[in-house]
Tab-separated table of C-alpha atoms and ligand atoms in Angstrom:
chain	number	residue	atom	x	y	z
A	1	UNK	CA	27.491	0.559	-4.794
A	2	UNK	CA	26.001	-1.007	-1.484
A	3	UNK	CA	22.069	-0.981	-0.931
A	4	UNK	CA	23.266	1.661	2.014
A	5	UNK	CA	25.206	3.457	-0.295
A	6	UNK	CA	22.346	3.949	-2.663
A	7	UNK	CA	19.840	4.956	-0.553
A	8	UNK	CA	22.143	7.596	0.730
A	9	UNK	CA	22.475	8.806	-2.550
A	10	UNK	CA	18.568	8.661	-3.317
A	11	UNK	CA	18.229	10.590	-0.222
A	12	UNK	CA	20.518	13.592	-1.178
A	13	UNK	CA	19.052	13.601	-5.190
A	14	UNK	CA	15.871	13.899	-3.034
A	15	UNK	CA	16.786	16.623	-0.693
A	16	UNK	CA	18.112	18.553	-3.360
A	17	UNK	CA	15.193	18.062	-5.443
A	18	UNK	CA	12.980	18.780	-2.820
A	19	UNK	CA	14.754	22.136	-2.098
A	20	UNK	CA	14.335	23.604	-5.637
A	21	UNK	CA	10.407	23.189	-5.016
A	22	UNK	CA	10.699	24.998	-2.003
A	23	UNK	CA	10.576	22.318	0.578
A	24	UNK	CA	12.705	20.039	2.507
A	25	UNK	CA	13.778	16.446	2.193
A	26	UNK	CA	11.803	15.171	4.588
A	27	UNK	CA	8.810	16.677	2.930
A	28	UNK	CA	9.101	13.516	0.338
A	29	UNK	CA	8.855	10.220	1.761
A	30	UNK	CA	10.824	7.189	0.220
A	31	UNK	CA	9.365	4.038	-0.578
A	32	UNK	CA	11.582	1.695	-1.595
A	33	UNK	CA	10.367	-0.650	-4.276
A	34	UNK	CA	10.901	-4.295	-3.316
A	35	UNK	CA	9.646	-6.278	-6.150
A	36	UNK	CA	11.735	-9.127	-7.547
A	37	UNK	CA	14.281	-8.745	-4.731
A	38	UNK	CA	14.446	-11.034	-1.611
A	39	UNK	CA	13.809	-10.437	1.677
A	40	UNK	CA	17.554	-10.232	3.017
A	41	UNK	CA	18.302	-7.072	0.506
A	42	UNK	CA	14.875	-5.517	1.623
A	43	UNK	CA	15.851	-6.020	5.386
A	44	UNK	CA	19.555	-4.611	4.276
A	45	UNK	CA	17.184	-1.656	3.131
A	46	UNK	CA	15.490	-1.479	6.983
A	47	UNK	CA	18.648	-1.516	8.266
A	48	UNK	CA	19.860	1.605	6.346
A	49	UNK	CA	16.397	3.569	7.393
A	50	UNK	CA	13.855	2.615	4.890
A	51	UNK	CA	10.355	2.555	6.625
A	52	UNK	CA	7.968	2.285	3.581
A	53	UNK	CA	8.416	-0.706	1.263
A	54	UNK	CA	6.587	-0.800	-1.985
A	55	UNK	CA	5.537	-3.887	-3.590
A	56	UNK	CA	3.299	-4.992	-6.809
A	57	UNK	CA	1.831	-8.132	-6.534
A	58	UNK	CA	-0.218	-9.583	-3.912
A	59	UNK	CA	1.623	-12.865	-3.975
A	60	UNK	CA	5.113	-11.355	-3.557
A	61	UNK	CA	3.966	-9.655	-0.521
A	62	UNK	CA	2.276	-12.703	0.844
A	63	UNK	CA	5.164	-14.863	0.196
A	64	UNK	CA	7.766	-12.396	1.630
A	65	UNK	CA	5.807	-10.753	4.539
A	66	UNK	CA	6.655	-12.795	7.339
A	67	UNK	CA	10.439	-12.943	6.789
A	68	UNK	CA	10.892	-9.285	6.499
A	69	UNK	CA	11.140	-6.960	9.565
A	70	UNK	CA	8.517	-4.675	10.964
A	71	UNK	CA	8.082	-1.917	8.282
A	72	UNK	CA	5.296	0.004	6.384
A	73	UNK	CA	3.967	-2.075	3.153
A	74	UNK	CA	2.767	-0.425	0.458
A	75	UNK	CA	0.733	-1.832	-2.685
A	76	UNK	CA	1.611	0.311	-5.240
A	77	UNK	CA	0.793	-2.282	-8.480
A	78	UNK	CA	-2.718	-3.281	-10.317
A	79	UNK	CA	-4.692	-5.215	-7.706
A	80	UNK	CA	-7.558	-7.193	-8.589
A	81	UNK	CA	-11.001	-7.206	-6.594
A	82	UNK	CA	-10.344	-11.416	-5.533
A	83	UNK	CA	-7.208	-10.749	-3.798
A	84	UNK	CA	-8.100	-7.616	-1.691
A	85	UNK	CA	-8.611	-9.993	1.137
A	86	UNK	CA	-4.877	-11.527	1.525
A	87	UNK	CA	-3.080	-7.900	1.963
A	88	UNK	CA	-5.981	-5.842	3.635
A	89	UNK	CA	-4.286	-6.403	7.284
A	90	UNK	CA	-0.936	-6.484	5.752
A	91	UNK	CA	-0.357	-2.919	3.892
A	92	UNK	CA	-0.570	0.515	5.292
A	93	UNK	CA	-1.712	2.367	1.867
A	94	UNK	CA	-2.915	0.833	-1.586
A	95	UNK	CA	-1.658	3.099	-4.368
A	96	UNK	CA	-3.568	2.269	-7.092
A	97	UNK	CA	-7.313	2.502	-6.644
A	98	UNK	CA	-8.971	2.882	-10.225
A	99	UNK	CA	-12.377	1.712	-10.106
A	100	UNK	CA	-15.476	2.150	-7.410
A	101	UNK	CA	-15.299	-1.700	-7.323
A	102	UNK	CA	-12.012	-2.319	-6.240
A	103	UNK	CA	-12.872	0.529	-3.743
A	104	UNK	CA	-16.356	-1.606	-2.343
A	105	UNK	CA	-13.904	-4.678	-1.986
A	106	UNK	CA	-11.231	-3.127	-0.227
A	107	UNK	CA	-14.083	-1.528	1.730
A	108	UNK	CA	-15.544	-4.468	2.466
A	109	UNK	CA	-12.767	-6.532	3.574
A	110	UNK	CA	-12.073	-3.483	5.626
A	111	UNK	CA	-15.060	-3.595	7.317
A	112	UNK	CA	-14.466	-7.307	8.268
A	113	UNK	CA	-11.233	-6.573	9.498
A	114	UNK	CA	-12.479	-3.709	11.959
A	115	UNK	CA	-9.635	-1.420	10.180
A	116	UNK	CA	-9.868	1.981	7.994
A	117	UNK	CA	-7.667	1.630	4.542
A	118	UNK	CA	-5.617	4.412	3.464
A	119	UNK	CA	-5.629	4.472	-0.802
A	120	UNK	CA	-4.465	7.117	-3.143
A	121	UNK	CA	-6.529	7.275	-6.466
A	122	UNK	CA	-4.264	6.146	-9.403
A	123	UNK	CA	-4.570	8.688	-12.242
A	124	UNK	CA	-3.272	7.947	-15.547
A	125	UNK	CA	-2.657	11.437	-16.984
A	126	UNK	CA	-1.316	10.235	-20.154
A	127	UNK	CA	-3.639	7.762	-21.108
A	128	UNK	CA	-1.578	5.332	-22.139
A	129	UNK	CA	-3.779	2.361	-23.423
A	130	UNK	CA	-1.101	-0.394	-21.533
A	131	UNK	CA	-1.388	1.194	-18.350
A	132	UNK	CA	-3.893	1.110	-15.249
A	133	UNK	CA	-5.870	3.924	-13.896
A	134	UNK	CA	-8.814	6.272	-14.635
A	135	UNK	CA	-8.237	9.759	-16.590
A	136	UNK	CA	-8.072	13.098	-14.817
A	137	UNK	CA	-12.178	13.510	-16.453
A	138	UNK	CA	-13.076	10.727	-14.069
A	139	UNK	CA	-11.163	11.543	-11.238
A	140	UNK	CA	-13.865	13.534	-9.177
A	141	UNK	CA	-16.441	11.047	-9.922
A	142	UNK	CA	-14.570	8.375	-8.274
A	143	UNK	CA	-13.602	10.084	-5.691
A	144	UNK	CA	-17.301	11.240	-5.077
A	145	UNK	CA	-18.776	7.736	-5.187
A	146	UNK	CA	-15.964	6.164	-2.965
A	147	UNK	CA	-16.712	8.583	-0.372
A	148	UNK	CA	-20.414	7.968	-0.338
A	149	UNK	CA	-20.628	4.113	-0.078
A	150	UNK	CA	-16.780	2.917	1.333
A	151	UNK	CA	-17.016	4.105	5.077
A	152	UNK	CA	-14.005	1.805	5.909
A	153	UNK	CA	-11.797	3.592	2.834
A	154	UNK	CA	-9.518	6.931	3.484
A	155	UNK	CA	-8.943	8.624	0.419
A	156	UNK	CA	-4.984	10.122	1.390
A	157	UNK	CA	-4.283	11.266	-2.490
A	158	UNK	CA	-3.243	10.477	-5.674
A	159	UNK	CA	-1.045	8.088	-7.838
A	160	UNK	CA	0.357	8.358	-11.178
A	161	UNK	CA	2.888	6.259	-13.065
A	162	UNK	CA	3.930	8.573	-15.951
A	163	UNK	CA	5.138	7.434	-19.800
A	164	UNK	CA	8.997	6.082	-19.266
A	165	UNK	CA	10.541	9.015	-21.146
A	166	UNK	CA	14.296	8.808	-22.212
A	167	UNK	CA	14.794	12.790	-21.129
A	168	UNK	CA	12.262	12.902	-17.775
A	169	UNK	CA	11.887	16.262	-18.678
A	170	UNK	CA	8.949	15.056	-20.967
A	171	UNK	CA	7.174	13.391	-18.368
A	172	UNK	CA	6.717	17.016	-16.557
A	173	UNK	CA	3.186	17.651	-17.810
A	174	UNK	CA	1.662	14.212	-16.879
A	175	UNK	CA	3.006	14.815	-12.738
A	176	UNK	CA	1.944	19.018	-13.449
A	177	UNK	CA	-1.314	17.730	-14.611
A	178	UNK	CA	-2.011	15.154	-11.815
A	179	UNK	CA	-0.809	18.021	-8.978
A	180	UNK	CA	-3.202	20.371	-10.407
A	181	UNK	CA	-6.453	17.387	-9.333
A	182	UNK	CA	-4.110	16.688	-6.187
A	183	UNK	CA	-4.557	20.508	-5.368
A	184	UNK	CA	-8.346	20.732	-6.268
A	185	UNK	CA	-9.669	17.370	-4.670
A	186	UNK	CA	-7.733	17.755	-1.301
A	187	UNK	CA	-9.702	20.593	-0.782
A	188	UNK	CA	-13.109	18.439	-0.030
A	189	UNK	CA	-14.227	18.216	3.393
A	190	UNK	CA	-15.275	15.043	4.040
A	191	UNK	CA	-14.314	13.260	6.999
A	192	UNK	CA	-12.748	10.411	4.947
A	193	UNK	CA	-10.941	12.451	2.462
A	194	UNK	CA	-7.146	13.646	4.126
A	195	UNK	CA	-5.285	14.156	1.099
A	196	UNK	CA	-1.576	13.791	2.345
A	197	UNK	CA	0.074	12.227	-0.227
A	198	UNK	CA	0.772	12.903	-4.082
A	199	UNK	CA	2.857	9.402	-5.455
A	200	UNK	CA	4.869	10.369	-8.239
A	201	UNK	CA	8.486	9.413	-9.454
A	202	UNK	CA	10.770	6.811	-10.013
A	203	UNK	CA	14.185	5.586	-10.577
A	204	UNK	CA	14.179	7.456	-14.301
A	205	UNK	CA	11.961	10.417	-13.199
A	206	UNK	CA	11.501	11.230	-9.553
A	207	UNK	CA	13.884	14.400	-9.504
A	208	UNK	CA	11.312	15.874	-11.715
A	209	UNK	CA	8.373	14.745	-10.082
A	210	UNK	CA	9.473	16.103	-6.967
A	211	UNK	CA	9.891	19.639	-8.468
A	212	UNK	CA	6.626	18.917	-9.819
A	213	UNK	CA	5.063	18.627	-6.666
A	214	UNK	CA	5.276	15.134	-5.747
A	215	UNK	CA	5.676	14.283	-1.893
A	216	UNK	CA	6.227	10.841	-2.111
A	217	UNK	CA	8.358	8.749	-4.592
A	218	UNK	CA	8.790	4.937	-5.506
A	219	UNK	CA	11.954	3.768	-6.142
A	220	UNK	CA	13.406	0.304	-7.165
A	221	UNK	CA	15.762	0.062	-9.414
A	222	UNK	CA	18.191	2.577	-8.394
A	223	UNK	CA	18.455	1.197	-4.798
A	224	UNK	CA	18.877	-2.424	-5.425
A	225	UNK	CA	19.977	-2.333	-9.170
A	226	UNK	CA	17.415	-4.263	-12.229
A	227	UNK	CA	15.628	-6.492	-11.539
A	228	UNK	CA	15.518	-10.379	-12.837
A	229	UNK	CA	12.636	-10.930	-14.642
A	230	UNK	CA	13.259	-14.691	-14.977
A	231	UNK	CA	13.677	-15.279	-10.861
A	232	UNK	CA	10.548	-15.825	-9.125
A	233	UNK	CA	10.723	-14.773	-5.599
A	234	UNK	CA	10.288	-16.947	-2.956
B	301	PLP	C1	8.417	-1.134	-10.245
B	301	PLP	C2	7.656	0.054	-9.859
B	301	PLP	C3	8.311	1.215	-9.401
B	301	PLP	C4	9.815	1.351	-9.284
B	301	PLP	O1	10.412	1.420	-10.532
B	301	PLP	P1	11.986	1.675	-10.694
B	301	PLP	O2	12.125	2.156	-12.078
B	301	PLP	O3	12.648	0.363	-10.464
B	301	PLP	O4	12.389	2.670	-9.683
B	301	PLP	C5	7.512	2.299	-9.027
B	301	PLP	N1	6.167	2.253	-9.110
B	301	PLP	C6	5.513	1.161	-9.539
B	301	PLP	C7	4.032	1.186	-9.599
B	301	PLP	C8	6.230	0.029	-9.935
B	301	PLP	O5	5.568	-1.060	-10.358
């Protein structure tokens, strides 16, 4: 299948997903995930109507971001506190806020920059010892401290990579669990909280994130096939 044809078919498994949770397709955004593939397949993506790219290291996106055509970036994998500075005028959202430092950084670089950054709070609802993010306990707290001392930082939602499960079906509580906070915490009114987004699903999962609520998925794999772990992009 082409990179056109995929998305196509992405787009209908998303519609239709969308639909059984009583909302449209273009309810759930698309992201497509970028990582380990080179900037003339993401541009092939652009041309077939992505707008959102998603990318997971810092250095991919700095290495790639001039050769790739106006679109929406989106850091969606573990970012450390040094490199905050190198993407902060280059992405539109950072997915994966999971600490009130990372938050001060990307605050203060923020601040430098004259700019307002958009982040969703990643919430690891599984607690899974490999994986990034704070647990659904901690979740207010966070989001309480980042909106008293990060000005420059827009809290639009919530993140969660769930447990790769061979039958998705299993990951349904950890994206049920993680809509239930999206549902509460939106409802704070504070100028810089807008909840508008709840990132959930991917390749193996996102038709069941979607029913569970999710409104905006990240997918890789099954638009530009696996990825080669032994190419470094350039
Ligand atoms: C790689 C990645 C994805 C996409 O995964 P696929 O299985 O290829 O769709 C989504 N989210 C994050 C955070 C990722 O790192």
């Amino acid at each position: 299948m082409s990179i056109g044809g995929n998305i196509e078919y992405i787009q209908d498994l998303k519609k239709k997903a969308a639909e059984r949770s009583g909302r449209s397709g273009d309810d759930v955004l698309l992201v497509a995930v970028t990582k380990l593939h080179s900037t003339d397949e993401i541009n092939e993506a652009i041309h077939c109507g992505i707008t959102d790219i998603g990318e997971n290291k810092v250095q991919e996106i700095m290495d790639k971001y001039d050769r790739v055509e106006p679109v929406r970036w989106h850091l969606i994998g573990h970012l450390q506190t040094n490199k905050v500075k190198y993407i902060i005028d280059k992405v539109s959202m950072i997915h994966s806020v999971d600490s009130l430092k990372l938050a001060q950084e990307i605050n203060k670089r923020a601040q430098q920059h004259g700019l307002v950054m958009d982040i969703l709070i990643q919430v690891n609802s599984a607690m899974e010892e490999s994986k990034f993010g704070i647990t659904t306990e901690e979740t207010g707290e966070l989001i309480g401290q980042i909106l008293e001392t990060c000005p420059n930082v827009r809290i639009r939602g919530l993140m969660c990579i769930a447990p790769f499960e061979d039958n998705p079906d299993d990951a349904r509580v950890y994206f049920a669990e993680v809509k239930k906070l999206y549902d509460k915490y939106g409802q704070i009114d504070h100028p810089m909280l807008d909840f508008k987004y709840l990132s959930m699903g991917m390749s193996n999962d996102f038709e069941v994130a979607i029913e569970e609520g999710s409104n905006l998925i990240r997918v890789g794999t099954s638009i530009f096939g696996a990825r080669d772990y032994s190419k470094k992009m350039g």
